[in-house]
mmCIF file with all atom_site columns, C-alpha atoms in Angstrom:
data_model
loop_
_atom_site.group_PDB
_atom_site.id
_atom_site.type_symbol
_atom_site.label_atom_id
_atom_site.label_alt_id
_atom_site.label_comp_id
_atom_site.label_asym_id
_atom_site.label_entity_id
_atom_site.label_seq_id
_atom_site.pdbx_PDB_ins_code
_atom_site.Cartn_x
_atom_site.Cartn_y
_atom_site.Cartn_z
_atom_site.occupancy
_atom_site.B_iso_or_equiv
_atom_site.pdbx_formal_charge
_atom_site.auth_seq_id
_atom_site.auth_comp_id
_atom_site.auth_asym_id
_atom_site.auth_atom_id
_atom_site.pdbx_PDB_model_num
ATOM 1   C CA . MET A 1 1   ? 12.254  -8.759  11.813  1.00 93.00 ? 1   MET A CA 1
ATOM 2   C CA . LEU A 1 2   ? 8.932   -7.082  12.899  1.00 95.00 ? 2   LEU A CA 1
ATOM 3   C CA . ILE A 1 3   ? 6.953   -6.712  9.696   1.00 97.00 ? 3   ILE A CA 1
ATOM 4   C CA . ILE A 1 4   ? 3.952   -4.300  10.367  1.00 96.00 ? 4   ILE A CA 1
ATOM 5   C CA . GLY A 1 5   ? 1.084   -4.232  7.511   1.00 97.00 ? 5   GLY A CA 1
ATOM 6   C CA . ILE A 1 6   ? -0.628  -1.166  6.994   1.00 96.00 ? 6   ILE A CA 1
ATOM 7   C CA . ALA A 1 7   ? -3.738  -1.024  5.040   1.00 95.00 ? 7   ALA A CA 1
ATOM 8   C CA . GLY A 1 8   ? -6.636  1.061   3.808   1.00 91.00 ? 8   GLY A CA 1
ATOM 9   C CA . GLY A 1 9   ? -8.606  2.104   1.492   1.00 86.00 ? 9   GLY A CA 1
ATOM 10  C CA . THR A 1 10  ? -7.234  4.954   -1.418  1.00 79.00 ? 10  THR A CA 1
ATOM 11  C CA . GLY A 1 11  ? -6.272  8.258   0.133   1.00 74.00 ? 11  GLY A CA 1
ATOM 12  C CA . CYS A 1 12  ? -6.930  7.263   3.816   1.00 77.00 ? 12  CYS A CA 1
ATOM 13  C CA . GLY A 1 13  ? -3.477  8.569   5.061   1.00 80.00 ? 13  GLY A CA 1
ATOM 14  C CA . LYS A 1 14  ? -1.293  5.256   4.865   1.00 87.00 ? 14  LYS A CA 1
ATOM 15  C CA . THR A 1 15  ? 1.447   7.136   3.845   1.00 85.00 ? 15  THR A CA 1
ATOM 16  C CA . THR A 1 16  ? 1.280   9.895   6.624   1.00 85.00 ? 16  THR A CA 1
ATOM 17  C CA . VAL A 1 17  ? 1.254   7.270   9.229   1.00 89.00 ? 17  VAL A CA 1
ATOM 18  C CA . VAL A 1 18  ? 4.395   5.610   7.582   1.00 92.00 ? 18  VAL A CA 1
ATOM 19  C CA . GLN A 1 19  ? 5.795   8.883   7.838   1.00 90.00 ? 19  GLN A CA 1
ATOM 20  C CA . GLN A 1 20  ? 5.127   9.577   11.099  1.00 89.00 ? 20  GLN A CA 1
ATOM 21  C CA . LEU A 1 21  ? 6.446   6.210   12.360  1.00 91.00 ? 21  LEU A CA 1
ATOM 22  C CA . LEU A 1 22  ? 9.610   6.604   10.257  1.00 92.00 ? 22  LEU A CA 1
ATOM 23  C CA . GLY A 1 23  ? 9.950   9.865   12.146  1.00 90.00 ? 23  GLY A CA 1
ATOM 24  C CA . ALA A 1 24  ? 9.789   8.316   15.222  1.00 89.00 ? 24  ALA A CA 1
ATOM 25  C CA . PHE A 1 25  ? 12.776  6.114   15.110  1.00 91.00 ? 25  PHE A CA 1
ATOM 26  C CA . PRO A 1 26  ? 16.238  6.453   14.423  1.00 90.00 ? 26  PRO A CA 1
ATOM 27  C CA . GLU A 1 27  ? 17.524  6.286   10.527  1.00 88.00 ? 27  GLU A CA 1
ATOM 28  C CA . GLY A 1 28  ? 18.259  2.902   9.278   1.00 89.00 ? 28  GLY A CA 1
ATOM 29  C CA . GLU A 1 29  ? 15.906  1.020   11.728  1.00 91.00 ? 29  GLU A CA 1
ATOM 30  C CA . ILE A 1 30  ? 12.493  0.972   9.901   1.00 94.00 ? 30  ILE A CA 1
ATOM 31  C CA . GLY A 1 31  ? 12.259  -0.042  5.957   1.00 95.00 ? 31  GLY A CA 1
ATOM 32  C CA . VAL A 1 32  ? 9.347   0.420   3.691   1.00 96.00 ? 32  VAL A CA 1
ATOM 33  C CA . ILE A 1 33  ? 7.953   -1.647  1.064   1.00 97.00 ? 33  ILE A CA 1
ATOM 34  C CA . SER A 1 34  ? 5.282   -0.404  -0.782  1.00 95.00 ? 34  SER A CA 1
ATOM 35  C CA . GLN A 1 35  ? 2.355   -2.595  -2.671  1.00 95.00 ? 35  GLN A CA 1
ATOM 36  C CA . ASP A 1 36  ? 2.578   -0.201  -5.272  1.00 92.00 ? 36  ASP A CA 1
ATOM 37  C CA . SER A 1 37  ? 6.007   -1.136  -6.613  1.00 94.00 ? 37  SER A CA 1
ATOM 38  C CA . TYR A 1 38  ? 4.530   -4.691  -6.909  1.00 96.00 ? 38  TYR A CA 1
ATOM 39  C CA . TYR A 1 39  ? 1.367   -4.229  -9.503  1.00 93.00 ? 39  TYR A CA 1
ATOM 40  C CA . GLN A 1 40  ? 1.754   -6.882  -12.187 1.00 92.00 ? 40  GLN A CA 1
ATOM 41  C CA . ASP A 1 41  ? 4.539   -6.563  -15.226 1.00 89.00 ? 41  ASP A CA 1
ATOM 42  C CA . THR A 1 42  ? 2.076   -5.473  -18.012 1.00 89.00 ? 42  THR A CA 1
ATOM 43  C CA . SER A 1 43  ? 5.254   -5.137  -20.821 1.00 87.00 ? 43  SER A CA 1
ATOM 44  C CA . HIS A 1 44  ? 3.500   -7.522  -22.920 1.00 90.00 ? 44  HIS A CA 1
ATOM 45  C CA . LEU A 1 45  ? 0.470   -4.759  -23.263 1.00 89.00 ? 45  LEU A CA 1
ATOM 46  C CA . SER A 1 46  ? 0.025   -2.129  -25.461 1.00 89.00 ? 46  SER A CA 1
ATOM 47  C CA . TYR A 1 47  ? -0.494  1.485   -23.331 1.00 85.00 ? 47  TYR A CA 1
ATOM 48  C CA . GLU A 1 48  ? -3.923  1.563   -24.024 1.00 84.00 ? 48  GLU A CA 1
ATOM 49  C CA . GLU A 1 49  ? -4.698  -1.985  -22.589 1.00 87.00 ? 49  GLU A CA 1
ATOM 50  C CA . ARG A 1 50  ? -2.829  -0.910  -19.384 1.00 87.00 ? 50  ARG A CA 1
ATOM 51  C CA . THR A 1 51  ? -5.058  1.891   -18.986 1.00 81.00 ? 51  THR A CA 1
ATOM 52  C CA . SER A 1 52  ? -8.385  -0.715  -19.173 1.00 80.00 ? 52  SER A CA 1
ATOM 53  C CA . ILE A 1 53  ? -6.560  -2.732  -16.545 1.00 84.00 ? 53  ILE A CA 1
ATOM 54  C CA . ASN A 1 54  ? -8.415  -2.731  -12.931 1.00 84.00 ? 54  ASN A CA 1
ATOM 55  C CA . PHE A 1 55  ? -5.777  -1.642  -10.385 1.00 84.00 ? 55  PHE A CA 1
ATOM 56  C CA . ASP A 1 56  ? -8.056  -1.577  -7.760  1.00 85.00 ? 56  ASP A CA 1
ATOM 57  C CA . HIS A 1 57  ? -8.385  -5.556  -7.727  1.00 92.00 ? 57  HIS A CA 1
ATOM 58  C CA . PRO A 1 58  ? -6.420  -8.161  -5.826  1.00 93.00 ? 58  PRO A CA 1
ATOM 59  C CA . LYS A 1 59  ? -5.376  -9.957  -9.168  1.00 94.00 ? 59  LYS A CA 1
ATOM 60  C CA . SER A 1 60  ? -3.265  -6.454  -10.506 1.00 93.00 ? 60  SER A CA 1
ATOM 61  C CA . ILE A 1 61  ? -0.878  -7.582  -7.483  1.00 95.00 ? 61  ILE A CA 1
ATOM 62  C CA . ASP A 1 62  ? 2.209   -9.730  -8.042  1.00 97.00 ? 62  ASP A CA 1
ATOM 63  C CA . PHE A 1 63  ? 1.824   -10.964 -4.499  1.00 98.00 ? 63  PHE A CA 1
ATOM 64  C CA . LYS A 1 64  ? 3.980   -14.009 -5.235  1.00 97.00 ? 64  LYS A CA 1
ATOM 65  C CA . LEU A 1 65  ? 7.029   -11.674 -5.628  1.00 98.00 ? 65  LEU A CA 1
ATOM 66  C CA . LEU A 1 66  ? 5.880   -9.527  -2.580  1.00 98.00 ? 66  LEU A CA 1
ATOM 67  C CA . ILE A 1 67  ? 5.542   -12.640 -0.609  1.00 98.00 ? 67  ILE A CA 1
ATOM 68  C CA . ALA A 1 68  ? 9.350   -13.798 -1.746  1.00 98.00 ? 68  ALA A CA 1
ATOM 69  C CA . HIS A 1 69  ? 10.880  -10.671 -0.935  1.00 98.00 ? 69  HIS A CA 1
ATOM 70  C CA . LEU A 1 70  ? 9.674   -10.430 2.128   1.00 98.00 ? 70  LEU A CA 1
ATOM 71  C CA . ASN A 1 71  ? 10.826  -13.866 2.933   1.00 98.00 ? 71  ASN A CA 1
ATOM 72  C CA . THR A 1 72  ? 14.065  -12.756 1.339   1.00 98.00 ? 72  THR A CA 1
ATOM 73  C CA . LEU A 1 73  ? 14.274  -9.691  3.962   1.00 98.00 ? 73  LEU A CA 1
ATOM 74  C CA . LYS A 1 74  ? 13.520  -12.140 6.843   1.00 97.00 ? 74  LYS A CA 1
ATOM 75  C CA . ALA A 1 75  ? 16.181  -14.242 5.991   1.00 97.00 ? 75  ALA A CA 1
ATOM 76  C CA . ASN A 1 76  ? 18.289  -11.253 6.446   1.00 97.00 ? 76  ASN A CA 1
ATOM 77  C CA . LYS A 1 77  ? 19.467  -10.446 2.605   1.00 98.00 ? 77  LYS A CA 1
ATOM 78  C CA . PRO A 1 78  ? 18.237  -7.648  0.539   1.00 98.00 ? 78  PRO A CA 1
ATOM 79  C CA . VAL A 1 79  ? 16.014  -7.407  -2.347  1.00 97.00 ? 79  VAL A CA 1
ATOM 80  C CA . GLU A 1 80  ? 15.574  -5.156  -5.383  1.00 97.00 ? 80  GLU A CA 1
ATOM 81  C CA . GLN A 1 81  ? 12.168  -3.307  -5.238  1.00 96.00 ? 81  GLN A CA 1
ATOM 82  C CA . PRO A 1 82  ? 10.496  -2.848  -8.103  1.00 95.00 ? 82  PRO A CA 1
ATOM 83  C CA . VAL A 1 83  ? 9.865   0.691   -9.386  1.00 94.00 ? 83  VAL A CA 1
ATOM 84  C CA . TYR A 1 84  ? 6.464   1.377   -10.864 1.00 91.00 ? 84  TYR A CA 1
ATOM 85  C CA . SER A 1 85  ? 5.409   4.089   -13.061 1.00 87.00 ? 85  SER A CA 1
ATOM 86  C CA . PHE A 1 86  ? 1.611   5.449   -12.894 1.00 77.00 ? 86  PHE A CA 1
ATOM 87  C CA . VAL A 1 87  ? 2.156   7.542   -15.755 1.00 78.00 ? 87  VAL A CA 1
ATOM 88  C CA . ASN A 1 88  ? 3.061   4.578   -18.066 1.00 81.00 ? 88  ASN A CA 1
ATOM 89  C CA . HIS A 1 89  ? 1.031   1.889   -16.130 1.00 81.00 ? 89  HIS A CA 1
ATOM 90  C CA . ASN A 1 90  ? 4.133   -0.249  -15.924 1.00 85.00 ? 90  ASN A CA 1
ATOM 91  C CA . ARG A 1 91  ? 7.362   -0.901  -14.255 1.00 89.00 ? 91  ARG A CA 1
ATOM 92  C CA . THR A 1 92  ? 10.001  0.840   -15.378 1.00 90.00 ? 92  THR A CA 1
ATOM 93  C CA . GLY A 1 93  ? 12.958  -1.323  -15.358 1.00 89.00 ? 93  GLY A CA 1
ATOM 94  C CA . ASP A 1 94  ? 14.624  0.201   -12.620 1.00 94.00 ? 94  ASP A CA 1
ATOM 95  C CA . THR A 1 95  ? 14.716  -1.411  -8.964  1.00 95.00 ? 95  THR A CA 1
ATOM 96  C CA . ILE A 1 96  ? 15.391  -0.015  -5.244  1.00 94.00 ? 96  ILE A CA 1
ATOM 97  C CA . HIS A 1 97  ? 17.922  -1.997  -3.488  1.00 96.00 ? 97  HIS A CA 1
ATOM 98  C CA . THR A 1 98  ? 16.232  -2.351  -0.361  1.00 96.00 ? 98  THR A CA 1
ATOM 99  C CA . LEU A 1 99  ? 18.056  -3.726  2.968   1.00 97.00 ? 99  LEU A CA 1
ATOM 100 C CA . PRO A 1 100 ? 16.419  -5.725  6.017   1.00 96.00 ? 100 PRO A CA 1
ATOM 101 C CA . ARG A 1 101 ? 15.707  -3.566  8.782   1.00 95.00 ? 101 ARG A CA 1
ATOM 102 C CA . LYS A 1 102 ? 14.424  -4.144  12.516  1.00 93.00 ? 102 LYS A CA 1
ATOM 103 C CA . VAL A 1 103 ? 11.156  -3.234  11.527  1.00 95.00 ? 103 VAL A CA 1
ATOM 104 C CA . MET A 1 104 ? 9.378   -3.876  8.073   1.00 96.00 ? 104 MET A CA 1
ATOM 105 C CA . LEU A 1 105 ? 6.441   -1.168  7.366   1.00 97.00 ? 105 LEU A CA 1
ATOM 106 C CA . VAL A 1 106 ? 4.541   -2.989  4.443   1.00 98.00 ? 106 VAL A CA 1
ATOM 107 C CA . GLU A 1 107 ? 1.666   -0.274  3.152   1.00 96.00 ? 107 GLU A CA 1
ATOM 108 C CA . GLY A 1 108 ? -0.854  -0.625  0.516   1.00 96.00 ? 108 GLY A CA 1
ATOM 109 C CA . ILE A 1 109 ? -4.706  -0.733  -0.217  1.00 94.00 ? 109 ILE A CA 1
ATOM 110 C CA . LEU A 1 110 ? -4.789  -4.634  -0.817  1.00 96.00 ? 110 LEU A CA 1
ATOM 111 C CA . ILE A 1 111 ? -2.263  -6.332  1.206   1.00 98.00 ? 111 ILE A CA 1
ATOM 112 C CA . PHE A 1 112 ? -4.725  -8.080  3.682   1.00 98.00 ? 112 PHE A CA 1
ATOM 113 C CA . THR A 1 113 ? -6.652  -9.418  0.914   1.00 97.00 ? 113 THR A CA 1
ATOM 114 C CA . HIS A 1 114 ? -4.059  -12.285 0.548   1.00 97.00 ? 114 HIS A CA 1
ATOM 115 C CA . PRO A 1 115 ? -3.931  -15.092 3.374   1.00 97.00 ? 115 PRO A CA 1
ATOM 116 C CA . GLU A 1 116 ? -0.422  -15.873 2.694   1.00 98.00 ? 116 GLU A CA 1
ATOM 117 C CA . LEU A 1 117 ? 1.008   -12.275 2.773   1.00 98.00 ? 117 LEU A CA 1
ATOM 118 C CA . ARG A 1 118 ? -1.183  -11.563 5.845   1.00 97.00 ? 118 ARG A CA 1
ATOM 119 C CA . ASN A 1 119 ? 0.302   -14.300 7.845   1.00 97.00 ? 119 ASN A CA 1
ATOM 120 C CA . LEU A 1 120 ? 3.750   -12.604 7.734   1.00 98.00 ? 120 LEU A CA 1
ATOM 121 C CA . PHE A 1 121 ? 2.343   -9.598  9.173   1.00 97.00 ? 121 PHE A CA 1
ATOM 122 C CA . ASP A 1 122 ? 3.259   -9.274  13.002  1.00 95.00 ? 122 ASP A CA 1
ATOM 123 C CA . ILE A 1 123 ? 0.785   -6.044  13.483  1.00 94.00 ? 123 ILE A CA 1
ATOM 124 C CA . LYS A 1 124 ? -1.688  -4.989  10.914  1.00 96.00 ? 124 LYS A CA 1
ATOM 125 C CA . ILE A 1 125 ? -2.760  -1.526  11.073  1.00 95.00 ? 125 ILE A CA 1
ATOM 126 C CA . PHE A 1 126 ? -5.875  -0.305  9.030   1.00 94.00 ? 126 PHE A CA 1
ATOM 127 C CA . VAL A 1 127 ? -6.162  3.364   8.265   1.00 91.00 ? 127 VAL A CA 1
ATOM 128 C CA . HIS A 1 128 ? -9.868  4.551   8.165   1.00 84.00 ? 128 HIS A CA 1
ATOM 129 C CA . ALA A 1 129 ? -11.053 7.906   6.675   1.00 75.00 ? 129 ALA A CA 1
ATOM 130 C CA . ASP A 1 130 ? -14.411 8.798   5.494   1.00 70.00 ? 130 ASP A CA 1
ATOM 131 C CA . SER A 1 131 ? -15.070 8.111   1.857   1.00 69.00 ? 131 SER A CA 1
ATOM 132 C CA . ASP A 1 132 ? -15.385 11.778  0.578   1.00 65.00 ? 132 ASP A CA 1
ATOM 133 C CA . GLU A 1 133 ? -11.882 12.834  2.417   1.00 70.00 ? 133 GLU A CA 1
ATOM 134 C CA . ARG A 1 134 ? -10.415 9.846   0.318   1.00 65.00 ? 134 ARG A CA 1
ATOM 135 C CA . LEU A 1 135 ? -11.776 10.967  -2.647  1.00 65.00 ? 135 LEU A CA 1
ATOM 136 C CA . MET A 1 136 ? -10.401 14.551  -2.456  1.00 70.00 ? 136 MET A CA 1
ATOM 137 C CA . ARG A 1 137 ? -7.076  13.191  -1.511  1.00 69.00 ? 137 ARG A CA 1
ATOM 138 C CA . ARG A 1 138 ? -7.149  10.815  -4.452  1.00 66.00 ? 138 ARG A CA 1
ATOM 139 C CA . LEU A 1 139 ? -8.326  13.679  -6.903  1.00 72.00 ? 139 LEU A CA 1
ATOM 140 C CA . LYS A 1 140 ? -5.427  15.895  -5.386  1.00 73.00 ? 140 LYS A CA 1
ATOM 141 C CA . ARG A 1 141 ? -2.765  13.303  -5.978  1.00 73.00 ? 141 ARG A CA 1
ATOM 142 C CA . ASP A 1 142 ? -3.567  11.538  -9.323  1.00 70.00 ? 142 ASP A CA 1
ATOM 143 C CA . ILE A 1 143 ? -4.031  15.193  -11.297 1.00 78.00 ? 143 ILE A CA 1
ATOM 144 C CA . ALA A 1 144 ? -0.983  16.551  -9.579  1.00 70.00 ? 144 ALA A CA 1
ATOM 145 C CA . GLU A 1 145 ? 1.425   13.478  -9.470  1.00 68.00 ? 145 GLU A CA 1
ATOM 146 C CA . ARG A 1 146 ? 0.110   10.870  -12.187 1.00 68.00 ? 146 ARG A CA 1
ATOM 147 C CA . GLY A 1 147 ? -0.920  13.058  -15.176 1.00 65.00 ? 147 GLY A CA 1
ATOM 148 C CA . ARG A 1 148 ? -4.817  12.176  -15.125 1.00 74.00 ? 148 ARG A CA 1
ATOM 149 C CA . ASP A 1 149 ? -7.448  14.856  -15.265 1.00 72.00 ? 149 ASP A CA 1
ATOM 150 C CA . LEU A 1 150 ? -10.384 15.542  -13.642 1.00 73.00 ? 150 LEU A CA 1
ATOM 151 C CA . ASN A 1 151 ? -12.988 12.910  -15.774 1.00 76.00 ? 151 ASN A CA 1
ATOM 152 C CA . GLU A 1 152 ? -10.386 10.082  -15.837 1.00 74.00 ? 152 GLU A CA 1
ATOM 153 C CA . VAL A 1 153 ? -10.234 10.175  -11.767 1.00 68.00 ? 153 VAL A CA 1
ATOM 154 C CA . LEU A 1 154 ? -13.907 10.288  -11.510 1.00 74.00 ? 154 LEU A CA 1
ATOM 155 C CA . SER A 1 155 ? -14.751 7.737   -13.894 1.00 73.00 ? 155 SER A CA 1
ATOM 156 C CA . ARG A 1 156 ? -12.036 5.119   -12.374 1.00 75.00 ? 156 ARG A CA 1
ATOM 157 C CA . TYR A 1 157 ? -13.120 6.283   -8.782  1.00 73.00 ? 157 TYR A CA 1
ATOM 158 C CA . GLN A 1 158 ? -17.093 5.582   -9.822  1.00 74.00 ? 158 GLN A CA 1
ATOM 159 C CA . ASN A 1 159 ? -16.282 2.480   -12.017 1.00 74.00 ? 159 ASN A CA 1
ATOM 160 C CA . THR A 1 160 ? -13.631 0.719   -10.424 1.00 77.00 ? 160 THR A CA 1
ATOM 161 C CA . LEU A 1 161 ? -12.416 2.098   -7.073  1.00 77.00 ? 161 LEU A CA 1
ATOM 162 C CA . LYS A 1 162 ? -15.456 2.839   -4.958  1.00 83.00 ? 162 LYS A CA 1
ATOM 163 C CA . PRO A 1 163 ? -16.602 -1.068  -5.718  1.00 84.00 ? 163 PRO A CA 1
ATOM 164 C CA . MET A 1 164 ? -13.558 -2.744  -5.338  1.00 86.00 ? 164 MET A CA 1
ATOM 165 C CA . HIS A 1 165 ? -12.961 -0.867  -1.943  1.00 83.00 ? 165 HIS A CA 1
ATOM 166 C CA . ASN A 1 166 ? -16.422 -1.954  -0.880  1.00 87.00 ? 166 ASN A CA 1
ATOM 167 C CA . GLN A 1 167 ? -15.465 -5.730  -1.958  1.00 91.00 ? 167 GLN A CA 1
ATOM 168 C CA . PHE A 1 168 ? -12.099 -6.430  -1.065  1.00 92.00 ? 168 PHE A CA 1
ATOM 169 C CA . ILE A 1 169 ? -10.738 -3.570  1.329   1.00 91.00 ? 169 ILE A CA 1
ATOM 170 C CA . GLU A 1 170 ? -13.051 -2.525  3.608   1.00 92.00 ? 170 GLU A CA 1
ATOM 171 C CA . PRO A 1 171 ? -13.871 -6.095  4.889   1.00 95.00 ? 171 PRO A CA 1
ATOM 172 C CA . THR A 1 172 ? -10.271 -6.603  5.897   1.00 96.00 ? 172 THR A CA 1
ATOM 173 C CA . LYS A 1 173 ? -10.763 -4.006  8.402   1.00 95.00 ? 173 LYS A CA 1
ATOM 174 C CA . THR A 1 174 ? -11.582 -6.940  10.486  1.00 96.00 ? 174 THR A CA 1
ATOM 175 C CA . TYR A 1 175 ? -8.076  -8.797  10.180  1.00 97.00 ? 175 TYR A CA 1
ATOM 176 C CA . ALA A 1 176 ? -6.699  -5.021  11.631  1.00 96.00 ? 176 ALA A CA 1
ATOM 177 C CA . ASP A 1 177 ? -5.476  -5.457  14.987  1.00 94.00 ? 177 ASP A CA 1
ATOM 178 C CA . ILE A 1 178 ? -5.367  -1.499  15.152  1.00 91.00 ? 178 ILE A CA 1
ATOM 179 C CA . ILE A 1 179 ? -7.597  1.096   13.042  1.00 90.00 ? 179 ILE A CA 1
ATOM 180 C CA . ILE A 1 180 ? -6.280  4.172   13.139  1.00 88.00 ? 180 ILE A CA 1
ATOM 181 C CA . PRO A 1 181 ? -9.204  6.921   12.283  1.00 82.00 ? 181 PRO A CA 1
ATOM 182 C CA . ASN A 1 182 ? -7.116  9.334   10.183  1.00 68.00 ? 182 ASN A CA 1
ATOM 183 C CA . ASN A 1 183 ? -9.813  12.294  9.058   1.00 53.00 ? 183 ASN A CA 1
ATOM 184 C CA . THR A 1 184 ? -7.098  14.012  11.569  1.00 57.00 ? 184 THR A CA 1
ATOM 185 C CA . TYR A 1 185 ? -3.724  13.049  12.824  1.00 59.00 ? 185 TYR A CA 1
ATOM 186 C CA . ASN A 1 186 ? -4.384  10.592  15.172  1.00 67.00 ? 186 ASN A CA 1
ATOM 187 C CA . THR A 1 187 ? -1.220  11.044  17.492  1.00 77.00 ? 187 THR A CA 1
ATOM 188 C CA . VAL A 1 188 ? -2.688  8.464   20.363  1.00 81.00 ? 188 VAL A CA 1
ATOM 189 C CA . ALA A 1 189 ? -3.002  5.494   17.771  1.00 80.00 ? 189 ALA A CA 1
ATOM 190 C CA . ILE A 1 190 ? 0.462   6.475   16.690  1.00 82.00 ? 190 ILE A CA 1
ATOM 191 C CA . ASP A 1 191 ? 2.062   6.747   19.953  1.00 87.00 ? 191 ASP A CA 1
ATOM 192 C CA . ILE A 1 192 ? 0.208   3.102   20.714  1.00 87.00 ? 192 ILE A CA 1
ATOM 193 C CA . VAL A 1 193 ? 2.009   1.600   17.797  1.00 88.00 ? 193 VAL A CA 1
ATOM 194 C CA . ARG A 1 194 ? 5.375   3.312   18.448  1.00 90.00 ? 194 ARG A CA 1
ATOM 195 C CA . SER A 1 195 ? 5.313   1.903   22.056  1.00 92.00 ? 195 SER A CA 1
ATOM 196 C CA . ILE A 1 196 ? 4.450   -1.776  20.627  1.00 87.00 ? 196 ILE A CA 1
ATOM 197 C CA . ILE A 1 197 ? 7.424   -1.434  18.227  1.00 89.00 ? 197 ILE A CA 1
ATOM 198 C CA . ASN A 1 198 ? 9.521   -0.419  21.015  1.00 89.00 ? 198 ASN A CA 1
ATOM 199 C CA . GLU A 1 199 ? 8.470   -3.076  23.061  1.00 86.00 ? 199 GLU A CA 1
ATOM 200 C CA . LYS A 1 200 ? 9.154   -5.624  20.283  1.00 78.00 ? 200 LYS A CA 1
ATOM 201 C CA . LEU A 1 201 ? 12.452  -4.268  19.727  1.00 76.00 ? 201 LEU A CA 1
#
């Protein structure tokens, strides 16, 4: 199994890169694991307490479970990937039955911050986008898909998201094998990654 980590700041275009890679290979050859499925279980907290969690800090991620699931997939066994609700700030209790594939894409803003997880990646990709562009994408997504209002998104960006990006996410660019500038569609970079996957397969 080839495991590819795709990191980068919020709104940088990781999902676009994942979709482009998925579309480049026959269905069933590539699987996806999202860091967003592995936020810590917060069932023991009230909704008000959950809303104050800094979800852009590495401590918000259940890396132990994510690493265990990747190792299980490497052993050619399926896993039950948690389902996370951004509206309720907690796992829903549902899971996604995830089968091992020839290639597993792992995407998330914080996946390069954890050494043990980072070492599981055969290829590490960092998707870079301008901070203004990332903020605009985050605003559109959080308001449309996650039930946030403008003030809440801007407050979270200023108080946690931006400082956490500078402290934890941007420095992990140094671990990347490939950096994709994603202010526009970068088909050359995607073609390079696709060629690498073909060679490995």
